[in-house]
């Protein structure tokens, strides 16, 4: 619902501000700038997850042997086991991504999910190419370290 609200607000603002679009960048970059700013405002109000969030969840499951056994059995016997494992990996990615700074998270999403080039990301985030490269490196390193230690 939050995503839909931000998307709707993005298109509303784009419609309102269309007269300010100068064509200095692509329309896609301009539109993502609006969406990113709205998402940043929304996400700043949210608390970042602690790097130990998955550990706490794992400990909770481990403290209930019946739940751990049930989850293991479902994964092993389900004809959709591969799908469930992929869903878990996707969830881990989302969870771990929430541990990095907002700027790192946005840089990573724009680069690896939406295929923006570093220069475009810098324009969208209103920062320098160097800052974007730094954010991408730090986000990937942090996420890889957390994943290797916890997942």
XYZ file of N, CA, C and O in Angstrom:
604
model
N 0.817 -1.195 0.000
C 0.000 0.000 0.000
C 0.860 1.258 0.000
O 0.544 2.228 -0.677
N 1.957 1.199 0.778
C 2.856 2.356 0.825
C 3.463 2.626 -0.545
O 3.554 3.773 -0.981
N 3.862 1.556 -1.226
C 4.450 1.683 -2.557
C 3.450 2.287 -3.532
O 3.787 3.173 -4.322
N 2.214 1.807 -3.454
C 1.176 2.352 -4.335
C 0.937 3.826 -4.054
O 0.755 4.623 -4.983
N 0.945 4.205 -2.772
C 0.752 5.607 -2.413
C 1.882 6.478 -2.962
O 1.640 7.559 -3.508
N 3.127 5.985 -2.819
C 4.272 6.751 -3.315
C 4.235 6.842 -4.840
O 4.512 7.892 -5.416
N 3.874 5.744 -5.499
C 3.774 5.761 -6.966
C 2.709 6.755 -7.417
O 2.928 7.540 -8.345
N 1.564 6.747 -6.756
C 0.497 7.669 -7.121
C 0.933 9.115 -6.877
O 0.710 9.990 -7.719
N 1.589 9.348 -5.756
C 2.070 10.697 -5.460
C 3.134 11.126 -6.472
O 3.193 12.281 -6.876
N 3.968 10.179 -6.912
C 4.997 10.466 -7.920
C 4.354 10.962 -9.209
O 4.769 11.982 -9.768
N 3.366 10.233 -9.685
C 2.733 10.634 -10.938
C 1.952 11.936 -10.780
O 1.910 12.747 -11.705
N 1.386 12.156 -9.606
C 0.709 13.429 -9.340
C 1.680 14.594 -9.402
O 1.413 15.615 -10.040
N 2.834 14.434 -8.740
C 3.844 15.497 -8.757
C 4.418 15.689 -10.151
O 4.680 16.809 -10.574
N 4.649 14.574 -10.862
C 5.191 14.678 -12.218
C 4.216 15.442 -13.116
O 4.636 16.287 -13.916
N 2.940 15.161 -12.979
C 1.929 15.863 -13.766
C 1.931 17.348 -13.418
O 1.902 18.213 -14.305
N 2.000 17.641 -12.111
C 2.014 19.024 -11.635
C 3.248 19.781 -12.128
O 3.168 20.943 -12.501
N 4.400 19.118 -12.085
C 5.682 19.767 -12.368
C 6.176 19.521 -13.788
O 7.318 19.848 -14.103
N 5.350 18.949 -14.649
C 5.806 18.614 -15.994
C 6.370 19.827 -16.723
O 7.331 19.714 -17.479
N 5.842 20.989 -16.448
C 6.336 22.216 -17.074
C 7.764 22.557 -16.681
O 8.438 23.317 -17.374
N 8.249 21.987 -15.576
C 9.616 22.263 -15.133
C 10.618 21.286 -15.734
O 11.822 21.467 -15.554
N 10.137 20.246 -16.432
C 11.041 19.274 -17.056
C 11.738 19.945 -18.227
O 11.111 20.332 -19.208
N 13.065 20.107 -18.125
C 13.841 20.837 -19.126
C 14.447 19.942 -20.190
O 14.981 20.422 -21.171
N 14.438 18.635 -19.962
C 15.037 17.720 -20.920
C 16.537 17.592 -20.784
O 17.197 17.041 -21.661
N 17.104 18.129 -19.681
C 18.542 18.001 -19.451
C 18.939 16.540 -19.216
O 20.075 16.152 -19.450
N 17.990 15.767 -18.731
C 18.194 14.336 -18.518
C 17.028 13.619 -19.193
O 16.120 14.253 -19.714
N 17.055 12.300 -19.133
C 15.940 11.560 -19.724
C 14.697 11.728 -18.852
O 14.789 12.032 -17.653
N 13.549 11.533 -19.440
C 12.301 11.614 -18.687
C 12.302 10.574 -17.572
O 11.841 10.841 -16.464
N 12.853 9.399 -17.864
C 12.927 8.316 -16.873
C 13.720 8.763 -15.649
O 13.312 8.549 -14.514
N 14.868 9.393 -15.870
C 15.694 9.874 -14.766
C 14.957 10.936 -13.969
O 14.970 10.936 -12.733
N 14.304 11.853 -14.649
C 13.534 12.915 -13.993
C 12.421 12.318 -13.148
O 12.237 12.702 -11.987
N 11.700 11.348 -13.691
C 10.604 10.712 -12.973
C 11.119 9.941 -11.757
O 10.542 10.014 -10.668
N 12.231 9.220 -11.926
C 12.810 8.489 -10.792
C 13.330 9.441 -9.728
O 13.348 9.098 -8.547
N 13.755 10.637 -10.115
C 14.193 11.638 -9.129
C 13.028 12.015 -8.230
O 13.178 12.099 -7.008
N 11.892 12.222 -8.813
C 10.698 12.548 -8.032
C 10.340 11.380 -7.114
O 10.123 11.553 -5.905
N 10.286 10.184 -7.682
C 9.928 9.004 -6.897
C 10.933 8.764 -5.770
O 10.547 8.445 -4.636
N 12.214 8.924 -6.072
C 13.252 8.689 -5.073
C 13.145 9.685 -3.928
O 13.262 9.317 -2.757
N 12.907 10.943 -4.254
C 12.766 11.939 -3.191
C 11.563 11.639 -2.300
O 11.640 11.764 -1.074
N 10.471 11.227 -2.885
C 9.300 10.874 -2.092
C 9.576 9.627 -1.238
O 9.203 9.576 -0.061
N 10.252 8.645 -1.821
C 10.587 7.428 -1.077
C 11.568 7.741 0.053
O 11.446 7.199 1.156
N 12.547 8.603 -0.216
C 13.506 8.984 0.827
C 12.790 9.643 1.999
O 13.074 9.320 3.158
N 11.872 10.538 1.712
C 11.115 11.180 2.784
C 10.362 10.146 3.615
O 10.351 10.196 4.843
N 9.744 9.199 2.931
C 8.992 8.141 3.614
C 9.921 7.247 4.435
O 9.669 6.964 5.605
N 11.033 6.823 3.826
C 11.940 5.884 4.491
C 12.722 6.527 5.633
O 13.092 5.844 6.582
N 12.972 7.813 5.548
C 13.670 8.488 6.651
C 12.862 8.401 7.941
O 13.432 8.377 9.025
N 11.555 8.358 7.798
C 10.693 8.267 8.972
C 10.692 6.852 9.561
O 10.278 6.653 10.695
N 11.174 5.881 8.789
C 11.224 4.488 9.246
C 12.551 4.227 9.938
O 13.572 4.779 9.575
N 12.531 3.336 10.882
C 13.744 2.944 11.572
C 14.465 1.880 10.751
O 13.840 0.979 10.216
N 15.804 1.973 10.640
C 16.585 0.970 9.933
C 16.622 -0.290 10.776
O 16.557 -0.253 11.994
N 16.742 -1.432 10.150
C 16.823 -2.697 10.864
C 18.226 -2.883 11.417
O 19.207 -2.530 10.774
N 18.293 -3.491 12.572
C 19.593 -3.824 13.145
C 20.201 -4.977 12.345
O 19.461 -5.833 11.850
N 21.521 -5.024 12.225
C 22.139 -6.148 11.497
C 21.817 -7.508 12.124
O 21.980 -8.532 11.487
N 21.345 -7.510 13.358
C 21.034 -8.769 14.047
C 19.565 -9.174 13.912
O 19.126 -10.120 14.566
N 18.809 -8.494 13.063
C 17.375 -8.782 12.943
C 17.125 -10.239 12.570
O 16.247 -10.897 13.144
N 17.887 -10.770 11.630
C 17.689 -12.164 11.227
C 18.115 -13.117 12.329
O 17.530 -14.180 12.491
N 19.150 -12.770 13.082
C 19.573 -13.620 14.198
C 18.449 -13.760 15.214
O 18.209 -14.845 15.738
N 17.786 -12.651 15.500
C 16.683 -12.691 16.462
C 15.559 -13.587 15.961
O 14.980 -14.360 16.725
N 15.258 -13.502 14.679
C 14.219 -14.354 14.090
C 14.648 -15.818 14.151
O 13.856 -16.685 14.522
N 15.896 -16.084 13.796
C 16.427 -17.450 13.833
C 16.375 -18.004 15.257
O 15.996 -19.150 15.475
N 16.741 -17.176 16.246
C 16.697 -17.608 17.643
C 15.275 -17.917 18.075
O 15.035 -18.881 18.812
N 14.335 -17.112 17.616
C 12.929 -17.354 17.955
C 12.462 -18.692 17.396
O 11.825 -19.486 18.094
N 12.809 -18.962 16.149
C 12.434 -20.244 15.541
C 13.138 -21.396 16.260
O 12.546 -22.427 16.543
N 14.415 -21.193 16.598
C 15.186 -22.227 17.284
C 14.680 -22.523 18.678
O 14.844 -23.631 19.187
N 14.060 -21.534 19.307
C 13.560 -21.751 20.669
C 12.234 -22.504 20.673
O 11.745 -22.896 21.720
N 11.654 -22.707 19.497
C 10.406 -23.459 19.375
C 10.678 -24.640 18.449
O 10.504 -24.530 17.234
N 11.081 -25.791 19.005
C 11.462 -26.935 18.162
C 10.351 -27.387 17.213
O 10.630 -27.789 16.087
N 9.120 -27.287 17.657
C 8.012 -27.700 16.790
C 7.951 -26.840 15.530
O 7.731 -27.341 14.431
N 8.142 -25.536 15.697
C 8.106 -24.621 14.556
C 9.276 -24.893 13.622
O 9.105 -24.950 12.407
N 10.459 -25.090 14.189
C 11.639 -25.372 13.367
C 11.443 -26.667 12.576
O 11.754 -26.731 11.386
N 10.909 -27.690 13.219
C 10.664 -28.971 12.548
C 9.629 -28.810 11.448
O 9.794 -29.332 10.337
N 8.574 -28.089 11.742
C 7.515 -27.869 10.741
C 8.058 -27.130 9.522
O 7.796 -27.519 8.377
N 8.843 -26.087 9.751
C 9.420 -25.337 8.627
C 10.366 -26.207 7.814
O 10.354 -26.168 6.589
N 11.168 -27.017 8.500
C 12.091 -27.916 7.802
C 11.316 -28.928 6.956
O 11.649 -29.181 5.794
N 10.269 -29.520 7.529
C 9.463 -30.512 6.802
C 8.766 -29.908 5.585
O 8.719 -30.528 4.521
N 8.232 -28.728 5.738
C 7.571 -28.065 4.616
C 8.574 -27.857 3.484
O 8.289 -28.140 2.326
N 9.754 -27.380 3.833
C 10.781 -27.120 2.827
C 11.227 -28.407 2.134
O 11.441 -28.426 0.925
N 11.366 -29.487 2.880
C 11.864 -30.746 2.325
C 10.815 -31.506 1.523
O 11.144 -32.217 0.587
N 9.548 -31.384 1.887
C 8.511 -32.206 1.255
C 7.664 -31.454 0.238
O 6.912 -32.074 -0.496
N 7.787 -30.163 0.207
C 6.948 -29.377 -0.695
C 7.425 -29.516 -2.133
O 8.620 -29.437 -2.411
N 6.473 -29.720 -3.071
C 6.877 -29.750 -4.479
C 7.381 -28.374 -4.947
O 7.993 -28.251 -5.991
N 7.127 -27.373 -4.143
C 7.559 -26.021 -4.485
C 8.771 -25.596 -3.650
O 9.015 -24.419 -3.431
N 9.548 -26.577 -3.177
C 10.698 -26.300 -2.313
C 11.687 -25.330 -2.923
O 12.171 -24.429 -2.251
N 11.993 -25.500 -4.208
C 12.947 -24.604 -4.865
C 12.409 -23.168 -4.853
O 13.151 -22.218 -4.588
N 11.121 -23.035 -5.142
C 10.497 -21.713 -5.111
C 10.591 -21.113 -3.707
O 10.917 -19.942 -3.545
N 10.323 -21.934 -2.697
C 10.362 -21.451 -1.319
C 11.766 -21.021 -0.929
O 11.949 -20.022 -0.237
N 12.773 -21.766 -1.382
C 14.156 -21.393 -1.090
C 14.473 -20.056 -1.763
O 15.082 -19.170 -1.168
N 14.058 -19.881 -3.017
C 14.296 -18.619 -3.719
C 13.580 -17.472 -3.015
O 14.135 -16.378 -2.880
N 12.373 -17.725 -2.551
C 11.636 -16.701 -1.812
C 12.403 -16.318 -0.547
O 12.458 -15.154 -0.180
N 12.979 -17.311 0.119
C 13.752 -17.035 1.327
C 14.978 -16.180 0.995
O 15.290 -15.225 1.715
N 15.661 -16.522 -0.083
C 16.832 -15.738 -0.491
C 16.412 -14.312 -0.814
O 17.073 -13.344 -0.405
N 15.302 -14.146 -1.519
C 14.798 -12.807 -1.825
C 14.470 -12.044 -0.539
O 14.755 -10.855 -0.411
N 13.867 -12.759 0.419
C 13.535 -12.137 1.701
C 14.811 -11.717 2.419
O 14.892 -10.625 2.978
N 15.831 -12.609 2.405
C 17.114 -12.281 3.047
C 17.713 -11.023 2.430
O 18.200 -10.143 3.134
N 17.678 -10.937 1.101
C 18.205 -9.760 0.416
C 17.478 -8.500 0.894
O 18.098 -7.497 1.235
N 16.152 -8.579 0.934
C 15.359 -7.430 1.372
C 15.663 -7.078 2.814
O 15.843 -5.910 3.160
N 15.741 -8.091 3.654
C 16.026 -7.877 5.073
C 17.402 -7.260 5.264
O 17.556 -6.259 5.970
N 18.400 -7.843 4.642
C 19.764 -7.348 4.803
C 19.895 -5.947 4.211
O 20.583 -5.095 4.771
N 19.214 -5.679 3.113
C 19.291 -4.363 2.493
C 18.808 -3.281 3.464
O 19.303 -2.161 3.451
N 17.883 -3.638 4.335
C 17.350 -2.652 5.277
C 18.327 -2.321 6.392
O 18.047 -1.471 7.218
N 19.479 -2.987 6.432
C 20.472 -2.682 7.461
C 21.447 -1.606 7.010
O 22.149 -1.038 7.833
N 21.534 -1.345 5.719
C 22.470 -0.330 5.224
C 21.796 1.034 5.237
O 20.580 1.140 5.352
N 22.595 2.079 5.095
C 22.042 3.433 5.126
C 21.064 3.640 3.969
O 21.106 2.918 2.956
N 20.214 4.597 4.111
C 19.212 4.894 3.085
C 19.880 5.219 1.750
O 19.447 4.730 0.707
N 20.947 6.008 1.772
C 21.630 6.368 0.532
C 22.225 5.135 -0.139
O 22.172 4.995 -1.360
N 22.796 4.224 0.663
C 23.346 2.991 0.110
C 22.229 2.121 -0.470
O 22.380 1.550 -1.546
N 21.132 2.031 0.252
C 20.000 1.222 -0.212
C 19.460 1.758 -1.532
O 19.237 0.990 -2.475
N 19.272 3.055 -1.618
C 18.747 3.653 -2.853
C 19.729 3.473 -4.007
O 19.324 3.137 -5.119
N 21.013 3.684 -3.742
C 22.026 3.505 -4.791
C 21.997 2.080 -5.317
O 22.020 1.850 -6.532
N 21.943 1.117 -4.405
C 21.942 -0.295 -4.790
C 20.690 -0.663 -5.581
O 20.758 -1.349 -6.605
N 19.550 -0.197 -5.136
C 18.300 -0.500 -5.853
C 18.313 0.100 -7.251
O 17.943 -0.564 -8.219
N 18.724 1.358 -7.345
C 18.735 2.013 -8.656
C 19.732 1.345 -9.603
O 19.455 1.199 -10.792
N 20.871 0.885 -9.066
C 21.884 0.252 -9.915
C 21.527 -1.184 -10.263
O 21.541 -1.567 -11.439
N 21.208 -1.989 -9.261
C 21.086 -3.431 -9.474
C 19.676 -3.909 -9.784
O 19.513 -4.983 -10.342
N 18.704 -3.133 -9.443
C 17.320 -3.541 -9.732
C 16.778 -2.786 -10.940
O 16.161 -3.372 -11.818
N 17.048 -1.474 -10.999
C 16.508 -0.664 -12.088
C 17.513 -0.376 -13.201
O 17.188 0.320 -14.162
N 18.729 -0.872 -13.085
C 19.760 -0.767 -14.126
C 20.134 0.660 -14.522
O 20.450 0.920 -15.682
N 20.103 1.574 -13.569
C 20.582 2.921 -13.859
C 22.104 2.924 -13.832
O 22.731 2.173 -13.099
N 22.709 3.783 -14.630
C 24.151 3.964 -14.622
C 24.513 4.860 -13.428
O 23.675 5.600 -12.929
N 25.770 4.773 -12.998
C 26.215 5.523 -11.817
C 25.949 7.022 -11.987
O 25.492 7.689 -11.057
N 26.208 7.563 -13.160
C 25.982 8.995 -13.396
C 24.498 9.348 -13.253
O 24.157 10.412 -12.720
N 23.630 8.473 -13.724
C 22.191 8.715 -13.589
C 21.765 8.656 -12.123
O 20.942 9.452 -11.681
N 22.335 7.710 -11.381
C 22.013 7.589 -9.959
C 22.452 8.848 -9.225
O 21.716 9.375 -8.379
N 23.636 9.348 -9.563
C 24.125 10.581 -8.949
C 23.165 11.734 -9.215
O 22.878 12.533 -8.319
N 22.657 11.790 -10.429
C 21.702 12.850 -10.775
C 20.397 12.678 -9.994
O 19.858 13.636 -9.447
N 19.901 11.452 -9.926
C 18.650 11.180 -9.210
C 18.796 11.522 -7.728
O 17.909 12.144 -7.133
N 19.913 11.116 -7.135
C 20.118 11.329 -5.702
C 20.719 12.695 -5.389
O 20.950 13.018 -4.226
N 20.988 13.462 -6.435
C 21.548 14.808 -6.296
C 22.853 14.777 -5.491
O 23.021 15.451 -4.479
N 23.765 13.942 -5.965
C 25.070 13.799 -5.334
C 26.110 13.570 -6.420
O 25.805 13.726 -7.600
N 27.317 13.210 -6.039
C 28.378 13.013 -7.021
C 28.510 11.531 -7.388
O 28.062 10.652 -6.654
N 29.176 11.292 -8.511
C 29.445 9.930 -8.958
C 30.284 9.197 -7.915
O 30.055 8.028 -7.616
N 31.258 9.899 -7.342
C 32.119 9.294 -6.326
C 31.336 8.828 -5.106
O 31.596 7.747 -4.573
N 30.382 9.635 -4.678
C 29.557 9.253 -3.525
C 28.732 8.016 -3.863
O 28.611 7.094 -3.051
N 28.178 7.968 -5.063
C 27.377 6.807 -5.477
C 28.247 5.557 -5.507
O 27.852 4.499 -4.992
N 29.438 5.655 -6.094
C 30.335 4.497 -6.139
C 30.677 4.026 -4.730
O 30.716 2.830 -4.458
N 30.928 4.966 -3.843
C 31.232 4.642 -2.447
C 30.036 3.952 -1.783
O 30.201 2.943 -1.084
N 28.840 4.487 -2.002
C 27.628 3.886 -1.436
C 27.427 2.459 -1.952
O 27.099 1.555 -1.178
N 27.622 2.257 -3.241
C 27.460 0.926 -3.826
C 28.471 -0.052 -3.238
O 28.116 -1.174 -2.857
N 29.715 0.374 -3.155
C 30.753 -0.505 -2.607
C 30.437 -0.868 -1.154
O 30.484 -2.039 -0.767
N 30.138 0.140 -0.347
C 29.862 -0.120 1.073
C 28.624 -0.980 1.264
O 28.609 -1.880 2.109
N 27.577 -0.721 0.492
C 26.345 -1.503 0.616
C 26.609 -2.959 0.265
O 26.193 -3.879 0.992
N 27.287 -3.184 -0.839
C 27.556 -4.565 -1.274
C 28.455 -5.293 -0.274
O 28.221 -6.459 0.041
N 29.466 -4.608 0.235
C 30.372 -5.224 1.200
C 29.622 -5.553 2.491
O 29.740 -6.670 3.017
N 28.868 -4.610 3.002
C 28.115 -4.825 4.234
C 27.129 -5.971 4.072
O 27.052 -6.867 4.919
N 26.384 -5.949 2.983
C 25.377 -6.984 2.764
C 26.022 -8.359 2.606
O 25.520 -9.347 3.139
N 27.133 -8.422 1.892
C 27.814 -9.702 1.710
C 28.314 -10.241 3.047
O 28.154 -11.423 3.336
N 28.886 -9.380 3.869
C 29.382 -9.806 5.185
C 28.246 -10.307 6.068
O 28.375 -11.343 6.729
N 27.138 -9.595 6.089
C 26.006 -10.017 6.901
C 25.460 -11.347 6.379
O 25.201 -12.277 7.150
N 25.323 -11.455 5.058
C 24.783 -12.685 4.472
C 25.677 -13.867 4.798
O 25.196 -14.933 5.199
N 26.985 -13.695 4.646
C 27.911 -14.803 4.889
C 27.924 -15.229 6.355
O 28.113 -16.401 6.656
N 27.673 -14.310 7.270
C 27.698 -14.643 8.687
C 26.368 -15.197 9.194
O 26.339 -15.924 10.177
N 25.265 -14.860 8.524
C 23.973 -15.197 9.098
C 23.096 -16.122 8.265
O 22.171 -16.713 8.790
N 23.328 -16.179 6.980
C 22.375 -16.911 6.141
C 22.969 -18.201 5.603
O 24.123 -18.324 5.384
